[in-house]
């Protein structure tokens, strides 16, 4: 494991030939200054990028209108679907499906026992949501948004599942509590432990050739 960037990193996004990430540039009293960088896979070069490049990568070409639906564009989870629609999950658990013309097709709250979803991934015709406070994953039907399946509970293989990454038919779950990655087969529902860290892990990202994690101390290449 190699540290790529030291400091508070909020999110990693895949780009055409590298990654983009947002990070805390500085703290000014009660204000946090967020900045953005791109890392090239060709030469490993770091480049400062403007906010609009980050927003377009995260929300698509209609980012100017889509961010109006976000209470905080940094903490909002976003998935661009193959049909161009964008699925958003806000920190308060409110989810929205936004069409290519920026109209809201559907919206609702992803809640479980008075807790809100911490992350979502889309697998085939379903949305999988992680609930860090309940140590579960829930599967929703993408069309009806009805709950269909639950993994975890009182005897859970998860420990504060903060975020997920879809890897084919598997979800890689970042467990903030146990500081580990867990692999979940979304077809057979088999759960296995992947890797453990000495710090809290908040995000995992896999590209064609590299794997990254965000830990408490920064961004790392696995």
PDB file of C-alpha atoms in Angstrom:
ATOM      1  CA  UNK A   1       0.000   0.000   0.000  1.00  0.00           C
ATOM      2  CA  UNK A   2       1.356   3.402  -1.021  1.00  0.00           C
ATOM      3  CA  UNK A   3       0.160   6.825   0.058  1.00  0.00           C
ATOM      4  CA  UNK A   4      -0.811   8.948  -2.943  1.00  0.00           C
ATOM      5  CA  UNK A   5      -1.949  12.073  -1.104  1.00  0.00           C
ATOM      6  CA  UNK A   6      -1.690  13.056   2.545  1.00  0.00           C
ATOM      7  CA  UNK A   7      -4.554  14.914   4.158  1.00  0.00           C
ATOM      8  CA  UNK A   8      -8.329  14.904   4.384  1.00  0.00           C
ATOM      9  CA  UNK A   9      -9.744  13.448   1.153  1.00  0.00           C
ATOM     10  CA  UNK A  10     -13.521  13.546   0.679  1.00  0.00           C
ATOM     11  CA  UNK A  11     -14.109  11.545  -2.493  1.00  0.00           C
ATOM     12  CA  UNK A  12     -12.385   9.794  -5.419  1.00  0.00           C
ATOM     13  CA  UNK A  13     -13.916   9.717  -8.899  1.00  0.00           C
ATOM     14  CA  UNK A  14     -12.704   7.824 -11.990  1.00  0.00           C
ATOM     15  CA  UNK A  15     -11.797   9.936 -15.023  1.00  0.00           C
ATOM     16  CA  UNK A  16     -10.825   9.020 -18.598  1.00  0.00           C
ATOM     17  CA  UNK A  17      -7.210   8.121 -17.766  1.00  0.00           C
ATOM     18  CA  UNK A  18      -6.805   8.708 -14.059  1.00  0.00           C
ATOM     19  CA  UNK A  19      -8.707   9.799 -11.000  1.00  0.00           C
ATOM     20  CA  UNK A  20     -10.134  13.030  -9.636  1.00  0.00           C
ATOM     21  CA  UNK A  21     -10.448  13.713  -5.923  1.00  0.00           C
ATOM     22  CA  UNK A  22     -11.725  16.444  -3.634  1.00  0.00           C
ATOM     23  CA  UNK A  23      -9.816  17.348  -0.495  1.00  0.00           C
ATOM     24  CA  UNK A  24      -9.557  19.851   2.338  1.00  0.00           C
ATOM     25  CA  UNK A  25      -7.121  22.539   1.220  1.00  0.00           C
ATOM     26  CA  UNK A  26      -7.270  24.559   4.428  1.00  0.00           C
ATOM     27  CA  UNK A  27      -9.448  25.460   7.395  1.00  0.00           C
ATOM     28  CA  UNK A  28     -10.269  29.089   8.085  1.00  0.00           C
ATOM     29  CA  UNK A  29     -11.972  29.400  11.480  1.00  0.00           C
ATOM     30  CA  UNK A  30     -15.395  27.808  10.842  1.00  0.00           C
ATOM     31  CA  UNK A  31     -14.918  27.513   7.063  1.00  0.00           C
ATOM     32  CA  UNK A  32     -13.359  24.644   5.096  1.00  0.00           C
ATOM     33  CA  UNK A  33     -11.751  25.368   1.728  1.00  0.00           C
ATOM     34  CA  UNK A  34     -12.265  22.427  -0.667  1.00  0.00           C
ATOM     35  CA  UNK A  35     -10.026  21.946  -3.707  1.00  0.00           C
ATOM     36  CA  UNK A  36      -9.728  19.359  -6.479  1.00  0.00           C
ATOM     37  CA  UNK A  37      -6.915  17.445  -8.155  1.00  0.00           C
ATOM     38  CA  UNK A  38      -6.539  15.029 -11.041  1.00  0.00           C
ATOM     39  CA  UNK A  39      -3.936  12.249 -11.102  1.00  0.00           C
ATOM     40  CA  UNK A  40      -2.837  10.935 -14.503  1.00  0.00           C
ATOM     41  CA  UNK A  41      -2.163   7.209 -14.897  1.00  0.00           C
ATOM     42  CA  UNK A  42       0.248   7.918 -17.772  1.00  0.00           C
ATOM     43  CA  UNK A  43       2.862   9.862 -15.827  1.00  0.00           C
ATOM     44  CA  UNK A  44       1.507  10.022 -12.250  1.00  0.00           C
ATOM     45  CA  UNK A  45       1.289  13.796 -12.506  1.00  0.00           C
ATOM     46  CA  UNK A  46      -0.959  15.773 -10.153  1.00  0.00           C
ATOM     47  CA  UNK A  47      -2.930  18.639 -11.705  1.00  0.00           C
ATOM     48  CA  UNK A  48      -5.122  21.190  -9.951  1.00  0.00           C
ATOM     49  CA  UNK A  49      -8.541  21.274 -11.600  1.00  0.00           C
ATOM     50  CA  UNK A  50     -11.453  23.729 -11.327  1.00  0.00           C
ATOM     51  CA  UNK A  51     -14.661  22.852  -9.522  1.00  0.00           C
ATOM     52  CA  UNK A  52     -16.687  22.553 -12.745  1.00  0.00           C
ATOM     53  CA  UNK A  53     -14.494  19.665 -13.971  1.00  0.00           C
ATOM     54  CA  UNK A  54     -15.113  17.823 -10.703  1.00  0.00           C
ATOM     55  CA  UNK A  55     -18.868  18.535 -10.892  1.00  0.00           C
ATOM     56  CA  UNK A  56     -19.144  17.375 -14.501  1.00  0.00           C
ATOM     57  CA  UNK A  57     -17.312  14.146 -13.670  1.00  0.00           C
ATOM     58  CA  UNK A  58     -19.589  13.489 -10.702  1.00  0.00           C
ATOM     59  CA  UNK A  59     -22.984  14.634 -12.023  1.00  0.00           C
ATOM     60  CA  UNK A  60     -22.661  14.660 -15.827  1.00  0.00           C
ATOM     61  CA  UNK A  61     -23.165  17.426 -18.364  1.00  0.00           C
ATOM     62  CA  UNK A  62     -26.288  18.791 -16.615  1.00  0.00           C
ATOM     63  CA  UNK A  63     -24.374  19.373 -13.384  1.00  0.00           C
ATOM     64  CA  UNK A  64     -25.370  23.058 -13.179  1.00  0.00           C
ATOM     65  CA  UNK A  65     -29.025  22.174 -12.630  1.00  0.00           C
ATOM     66  CA  UNK A  66     -28.440  18.877 -10.822  1.00  0.00           C
ATOM     67  CA  UNK A  67     -26.446  20.485  -8.004  1.00  0.00           C
ATOM     68  CA  UNK A  68     -29.529  22.579  -7.215  1.00  0.00           C
ATOM     69  CA  UNK A  69     -31.047  19.319  -5.922  1.00  0.00           C
ATOM     70  CA  UNK A  70     -28.093  18.736  -3.557  1.00  0.00           C
ATOM     71  CA  UNK A  71     -27.874  20.116  -0.045  1.00  0.00           C
ATOM     72  CA  UNK A  72     -24.102  19.570  -0.271  1.00  0.00           C
ATOM     73  CA  UNK A  73     -22.541  18.448  -3.561  1.00  0.00           C
ATOM     74  CA  UNK A  74     -19.509  16.984  -1.762  1.00  0.00           C
ATOM     75  CA  UNK A  75     -21.460  14.662   0.543  1.00  0.00           C
ATOM     76  CA  UNK A  76     -24.132  13.799  -2.054  1.00  0.00           C
ATOM     77  CA  UNK A  77     -23.722  10.352  -3.626  1.00  0.00           C
ATOM     78  CA  UNK A  78     -24.246  10.299  -7.405  1.00  0.00           C
ATOM     79  CA  UNK A  79     -24.631   7.576 -10.024  1.00  0.00           C
ATOM     80  CA  UNK A  80     -24.912   8.356 -13.756  1.00  0.00           C
ATOM     81  CA  UNK A  81     -27.045   5.633 -15.391  1.00  0.00           C
ATOM     82  CA  UNK A  82     -26.539   4.268 -18.895  1.00  0.00           C
ATOM     83  CA  UNK A  83     -29.667   6.105 -20.095  1.00  0.00           C
ATOM     84  CA  UNK A  84     -28.223   9.424 -18.925  1.00  0.00           C
ATOM     85  CA  UNK A  85     -30.405   9.758 -15.848  1.00  0.00           C
ATOM     86  CA  UNK A  86     -28.688  10.584 -12.556  1.00  0.00           C
ATOM     87  CA  UNK A  87     -29.480   8.988  -9.205  1.00  0.00           C
ATOM     88  CA  UNK A  88     -28.691  11.106  -6.156  1.00  0.00           C
ATOM     89  CA  UNK A  89     -28.526  10.227  -2.476  1.00  0.00           C
ATOM     90  CA  UNK A  90     -28.385  13.179  -0.092  1.00  0.00           C
ATOM     91  CA  UNK A  91     -26.914  12.972   3.374  1.00  0.00           C
ATOM     92  CA  UNK A  92     -30.402  13.152   4.922  1.00  0.00           C
ATOM     93  CA  UNK A  93     -31.410   9.949   3.080  1.00  0.00           C
ATOM     94  CA  UNK A  94     -33.477  11.655   0.389  1.00  0.00           C
ATOM     95  CA  UNK A  95     -32.951   9.966  -2.993  1.00  0.00           C
ATOM     96  CA  UNK A  96     -33.792  11.490  -6.370  1.00  0.00           C
ATOM     97  CA  UNK A  97     -33.783  10.160  -9.923  1.00  0.00           C
ATOM     98  CA  UNK A  98     -33.216  13.034 -12.356  1.00  0.00           C
ATOM     99  CA  UNK A  99     -33.897  12.803 -16.099  1.00  0.00           C
ATOM    100  CA  UNK A 100     -31.688  14.169 -18.865  1.00  0.00           C
ATOM    101  CA  UNK A 101     -33.854  17.315 -19.028  1.00  0.00           C
ATOM    102  CA  UNK A 102     -33.208  17.865 -15.281  1.00  0.00           C
ATOM    103  CA  UNK A 103     -36.754  16.973 -14.197  1.00  0.00           C
ATOM    104  CA  UNK A 104     -37.184  14.787 -11.110  1.00  0.00           C
ATOM    105  CA  UNK A 105     -38.598  11.423 -12.225  1.00  0.00           C
ATOM    106  CA  UNK A 106     -38.822   9.969  -8.718  1.00  0.00           C
ATOM    107  CA  UNK A 107     -37.866  10.920  -5.196  1.00  0.00           C
ATOM    108  CA  UNK A 108     -38.208   9.339  -1.786  1.00  0.00           C
ATOM    109  CA  UNK A 109     -36.423   8.642   1.477  1.00  0.00           C
ATOM    110  CA  UNK A 110     -34.162   5.611   1.938  1.00  0.00           C
ATOM    111  CA  UNK A 111     -34.709   5.004   5.640  1.00  0.00           C
ATOM    112  CA  UNK A 112     -34.531   2.015   7.941  1.00  0.00           C
ATOM    113  CA  UNK A 113     -35.597   2.191  11.600  1.00  0.00           C
ATOM    114  CA  UNK A 114     -35.240   5.971  11.715  1.00  0.00           C
ATOM    115  CA  UNK A 115     -31.754   5.869  10.158  1.00  0.00           C
ATOM    116  CA  UNK A 116     -30.739   7.095   6.705  1.00  0.00           C
ATOM    117  CA  UNK A 117     -28.792   5.330   3.973  1.00  0.00           C
ATOM    118  CA  UNK A 118     -25.085   6.123   3.884  1.00  0.00           C
ATOM    119  CA  UNK A 119     -24.441   5.022   0.281  1.00  0.00           C
ATOM    120  CA  UNK A 120     -26.063   3.391  -2.750  1.00  0.00           C
ATOM    121  CA  UNK A 121     -24.990   1.327  -5.768  1.00  0.00           C
ATOM    122  CA  UNK A 122     -27.036   0.130  -8.746  1.00  0.00           C
ATOM    123  CA  UNK A 123     -26.907  -3.539  -9.728  1.00  0.00           C
ATOM    124  CA  UNK A 124     -29.099  -4.644 -12.640  1.00  0.00           C
ATOM    125  CA  UNK A 125     -32.683  -3.602 -11.757  1.00  0.00           C
ATOM    126  CA  UNK A 126     -31.990  -2.922  -8.099  1.00  0.00           C
ATOM    127  CA  UNK A 127     -30.594  -0.277  -5.796  1.00  0.00           C
ATOM    128  CA  UNK A 128     -28.482  -1.517  -2.900  1.00  0.00           C
ATOM    129  CA  UNK A 129     -28.248   0.850   0.068  1.00  0.00           C
ATOM    130  CA  UNK A 130     -25.918   0.588   3.049  1.00  0.00           C
ATOM    131  CA  UNK A 131     -27.060   1.691   6.497  1.00  0.00           C
ATOM    132  CA  UNK A 132     -24.035   2.362   8.691  1.00  0.00           C
ATOM    133  CA  UNK A 133     -26.027   2.784  11.902  1.00  0.00           C
ATOM    134  CA  UNK A 134     -27.818  -0.576  11.501  1.00  0.00           C
ATOM    135  CA  UNK A 135     -25.005  -2.657   9.932  1.00  0.00           C
ATOM    136  CA  UNK A 136     -27.161  -3.779   7.009  1.00  0.00           C
ATOM    137  CA  UNK A 137     -27.490  -3.631   3.235  1.00  0.00           C
ATOM    138  CA  UNK A 138     -30.968  -3.291   1.742  1.00  0.00           C
ATOM    139  CA  UNK A 139     -32.016  -4.049  -1.821  1.00  0.00           C
ATOM    140  CA  UNK A 140     -34.733  -1.948  -3.446  1.00  0.00           C
ATOM    141  CA  UNK A 141     -36.517  -2.509  -6.746  1.00  0.00           C
ATOM    142  CA  UNK A 142     -35.341   0.249  -9.080  1.00  0.00           C
ATOM    143  CA  UNK A 143     -38.801   0.664 -10.630  1.00  0.00           C
ATOM    144  CA  UNK A 144     -41.061   0.535  -7.574  1.00  0.00           C
ATOM    145  CA  UNK A 145     -38.437   1.431  -4.915  1.00  0.00           C
ATOM    146  CA  UNK A 146     -39.945  -1.258  -2.669  1.00  0.00           C
ATOM    147  CA  UNK A 147     -37.625  -3.033  -0.249  1.00  0.00           C
ATOM    148  CA  UNK A 148     -36.855  -6.577  -1.454  1.00  0.00           C
ATOM    149  CA  UNK A 149     -33.974  -8.041   0.562  1.00  0.00           C
ATOM    150  CA  UNK A 150     -31.818  -7.386   3.619  1.00  0.00           C
ATOM    151  CA  UNK A 151     -28.290  -8.567   4.454  1.00  0.00           C
ATOM    152  CA  UNK A 152     -27.045  -8.101   7.999  1.00  0.00           C
ATOM    153  CA  UNK A 153     -28.790  -7.241  11.246  1.00  0.00           C
ATOM    154  CA  UNK A 154     -28.142  -8.271  14.849  1.00  0.00           C
ATOM    155  CA  UNK A 155     -25.410 -10.720  13.762  1.00  0.00           C
ATOM    156  CA  UNK A 156     -24.011  -8.703  10.905  1.00  0.00           C
ATOM    157  CA  UNK A 157     -20.911  -9.239   8.758  1.00  0.00           C
ATOM    158  CA  UNK A 158     -20.691  -5.441   8.537  1.00  0.00           C
ATOM    159  CA  UNK A 159     -19.442  -2.855  11.018  1.00  0.00           C
ATOM    160  CA  UNK A 160     -20.701   0.622  10.132  1.00  0.00           C
ATOM    161  CA  UNK A 161     -20.797   0.107   6.324  1.00  0.00           C
ATOM    162  CA  UNK A 162     -20.162   3.682   5.227  1.00  0.00           C
ATOM    163  CA  UNK A 163     -19.755   3.259   1.469  1.00  0.00           C
ATOM    164  CA  UNK A 164     -19.868   0.714  -1.360  1.00  0.00           C
ATOM    165  CA  UNK A 165     -18.262   0.137  -4.739  1.00  0.00           C
ATOM    166  CA  UNK A 166     -19.823  -2.057  -7.437  1.00  0.00           C
ATOM    167  CA  UNK A 167     -17.342  -4.543  -8.938  1.00  0.00           C
ATOM    168  CA  UNK A 168     -19.301  -6.631 -11.442  1.00  0.00           C
ATOM    169  CA  UNK A 169     -21.761  -8.718  -9.416  1.00  0.00           C
ATOM    170  CA  UNK A 170     -19.993  -7.841  -6.168  1.00  0.00           C
ATOM    171  CA  UNK A 171     -20.256  -4.892  -3.792  1.00  0.00           C
ATOM    172  CA  UNK A 172     -17.079  -3.894  -1.974  1.00  0.00           C
ATOM    173  CA  UNK A 173     -18.214  -2.480   1.366  1.00  0.00           C
ATOM    174  CA  UNK A 174     -16.079  -0.068   3.406  1.00  0.00           C
ATOM    175  CA  UNK A 175     -16.602  -0.792   7.096  1.00  0.00           C
ATOM    176  CA  UNK A 176     -15.753   2.297   9.109  1.00  0.00           C
ATOM    177  CA  UNK A 177     -16.030   0.448  12.426  1.00  0.00           C
ATOM    178  CA  UNK A 178     -13.823  -2.578  11.735  1.00  0.00           C
ATOM    179  CA  UNK A 179     -11.531  -0.621   9.347  1.00  0.00           C
ATOM    180  CA  UNK A 180     -11.974  -3.296   6.691  1.00  0.00           C
ATOM    181  CA  UNK A 181     -13.287  -4.070   3.231  1.00  0.00           C
ATOM    182  CA  UNK A 182     -15.992  -6.704   2.790  1.00  0.00           C
ATOM    183  CA  UNK A 183     -16.944  -8.338  -0.531  1.00  0.00           C
ATOM    184  CA  UNK A 184     -20.609  -9.196  -1.055  1.00  0.00           C
ATOM    185  CA  UNK A 185     -21.790 -11.353  -3.961  1.00  0.00           C
ATOM    186  CA  UNK A 186     -25.056  -9.683  -5.009  1.00  0.00           C
ATOM    187  CA  UNK A 187     -26.225 -12.858  -6.753  1.00  0.00           C
ATOM    188  CA  UNK A 188     -25.478 -15.521  -4.114  1.00  0.00           C
ATOM    189  CA  UNK A 189     -25.319 -13.115  -1.106  1.00  0.00           C
ATOM    190  CA  UNK A 190     -22.060 -14.709   0.071  1.00  0.00           C
ATOM    191  CA  UNK A 191     -20.064 -12.280   2.236  1.00  0.00           C
ATOM    192  CA  UNK A 192     -16.281 -12.529   2.692  1.00  0.00           C
ATOM    193  CA  UNK A 193     -13.749 -10.227   4.335  1.00  0.00           C
ATOM    194  CA  UNK A 194     -11.297  -8.666   1.888  1.00  0.00           C
ATOM    195  CA  UNK A 195      -8.703  -6.452   3.566  1.00  0.00           C
ATOM    196  CA  UNK A 196      -8.013  -4.790   6.917  1.00  0.00           C
ATOM    197  CA  UNK A 197      -6.414  -1.442   7.640  1.00  0.00           C
ATOM    198  CA  UNK A 198      -5.019   0.365  10.670  1.00  0.00           C
ATOM    199  CA  UNK A 199      -7.204   3.406   9.995  1.00  0.00           C
ATOM    200  CA  UNK A 200     -10.853   4.024   9.186  1.00  0.00           C
ATOM    201  CA  UNK A 201     -11.638   3.374   5.522  1.00  0.00           C
ATOM    202  CA  UNK A 202     -14.284   5.603   3.947  1.00  0.00           C
ATOM    203  CA  UNK A 203     -14.131   4.806   0.207  1.00  0.00           C
ATOM    204  CA  UNK A 204     -12.830   2.169  -2.213  1.00  0.00           C
ATOM    205  CA  UNK A 205     -12.377   2.627  -5.971  1.00  0.00           C
ATOM    206  CA  UNK A 206     -11.196   0.167  -8.593  1.00  0.00           C
ATOM    207  CA  UNK A 207     -10.175   1.171 -12.116  1.00  0.00           C
ATOM    208  CA  UNK A 208      -8.980  -1.067 -14.970  1.00  0.00           C
ATOM    209  CA  UNK A 209      -5.479  -1.293 -13.516  1.00  0.00           C
ATOM    210  CA  UNK A 210      -5.443   0.263 -10.034  1.00  0.00           C
ATOM    211  CA  UNK A 211      -7.259   0.115  -6.696  1.00  0.00           C
ATOM    212  CA  UNK A 212      -7.543   3.039  -4.268  1.00  0.00           C
ATOM    213  CA  UNK A 213      -8.862   3.619  -0.767  1.00  0.00           C
ATOM    214  CA  UNK A 214      -9.477   6.735   1.294  1.00  0.00           C
ATOM    215  CA  UNK A 215      -8.223   6.301   4.853  1.00  0.00           C
ATOM    216  CA  UNK A 216      -8.219   8.816   7.701  1.00  0.00           C
ATOM    217  CA  UNK A 217      -4.720  10.023   6.771  1.00  0.00           C
ATOM    218  CA  UNK A 218      -5.211  10.366   3.021  1.00  0.00           C
ATOM    219  CA  UNK A 219      -5.521   8.639  -0.336  1.00  0.00           C
ATOM    220  CA  UNK A 220      -3.759   5.301  -0.870  1.00  0.00           C
ATOM    221  CA  UNK A 221      -2.944   3.007  -3.781  1.00  0.00           C
ATOM    222  CA  UNK A 222      -3.406  -0.674  -2.943  1.00  0.00           C
TER     223      UNK A 222
END
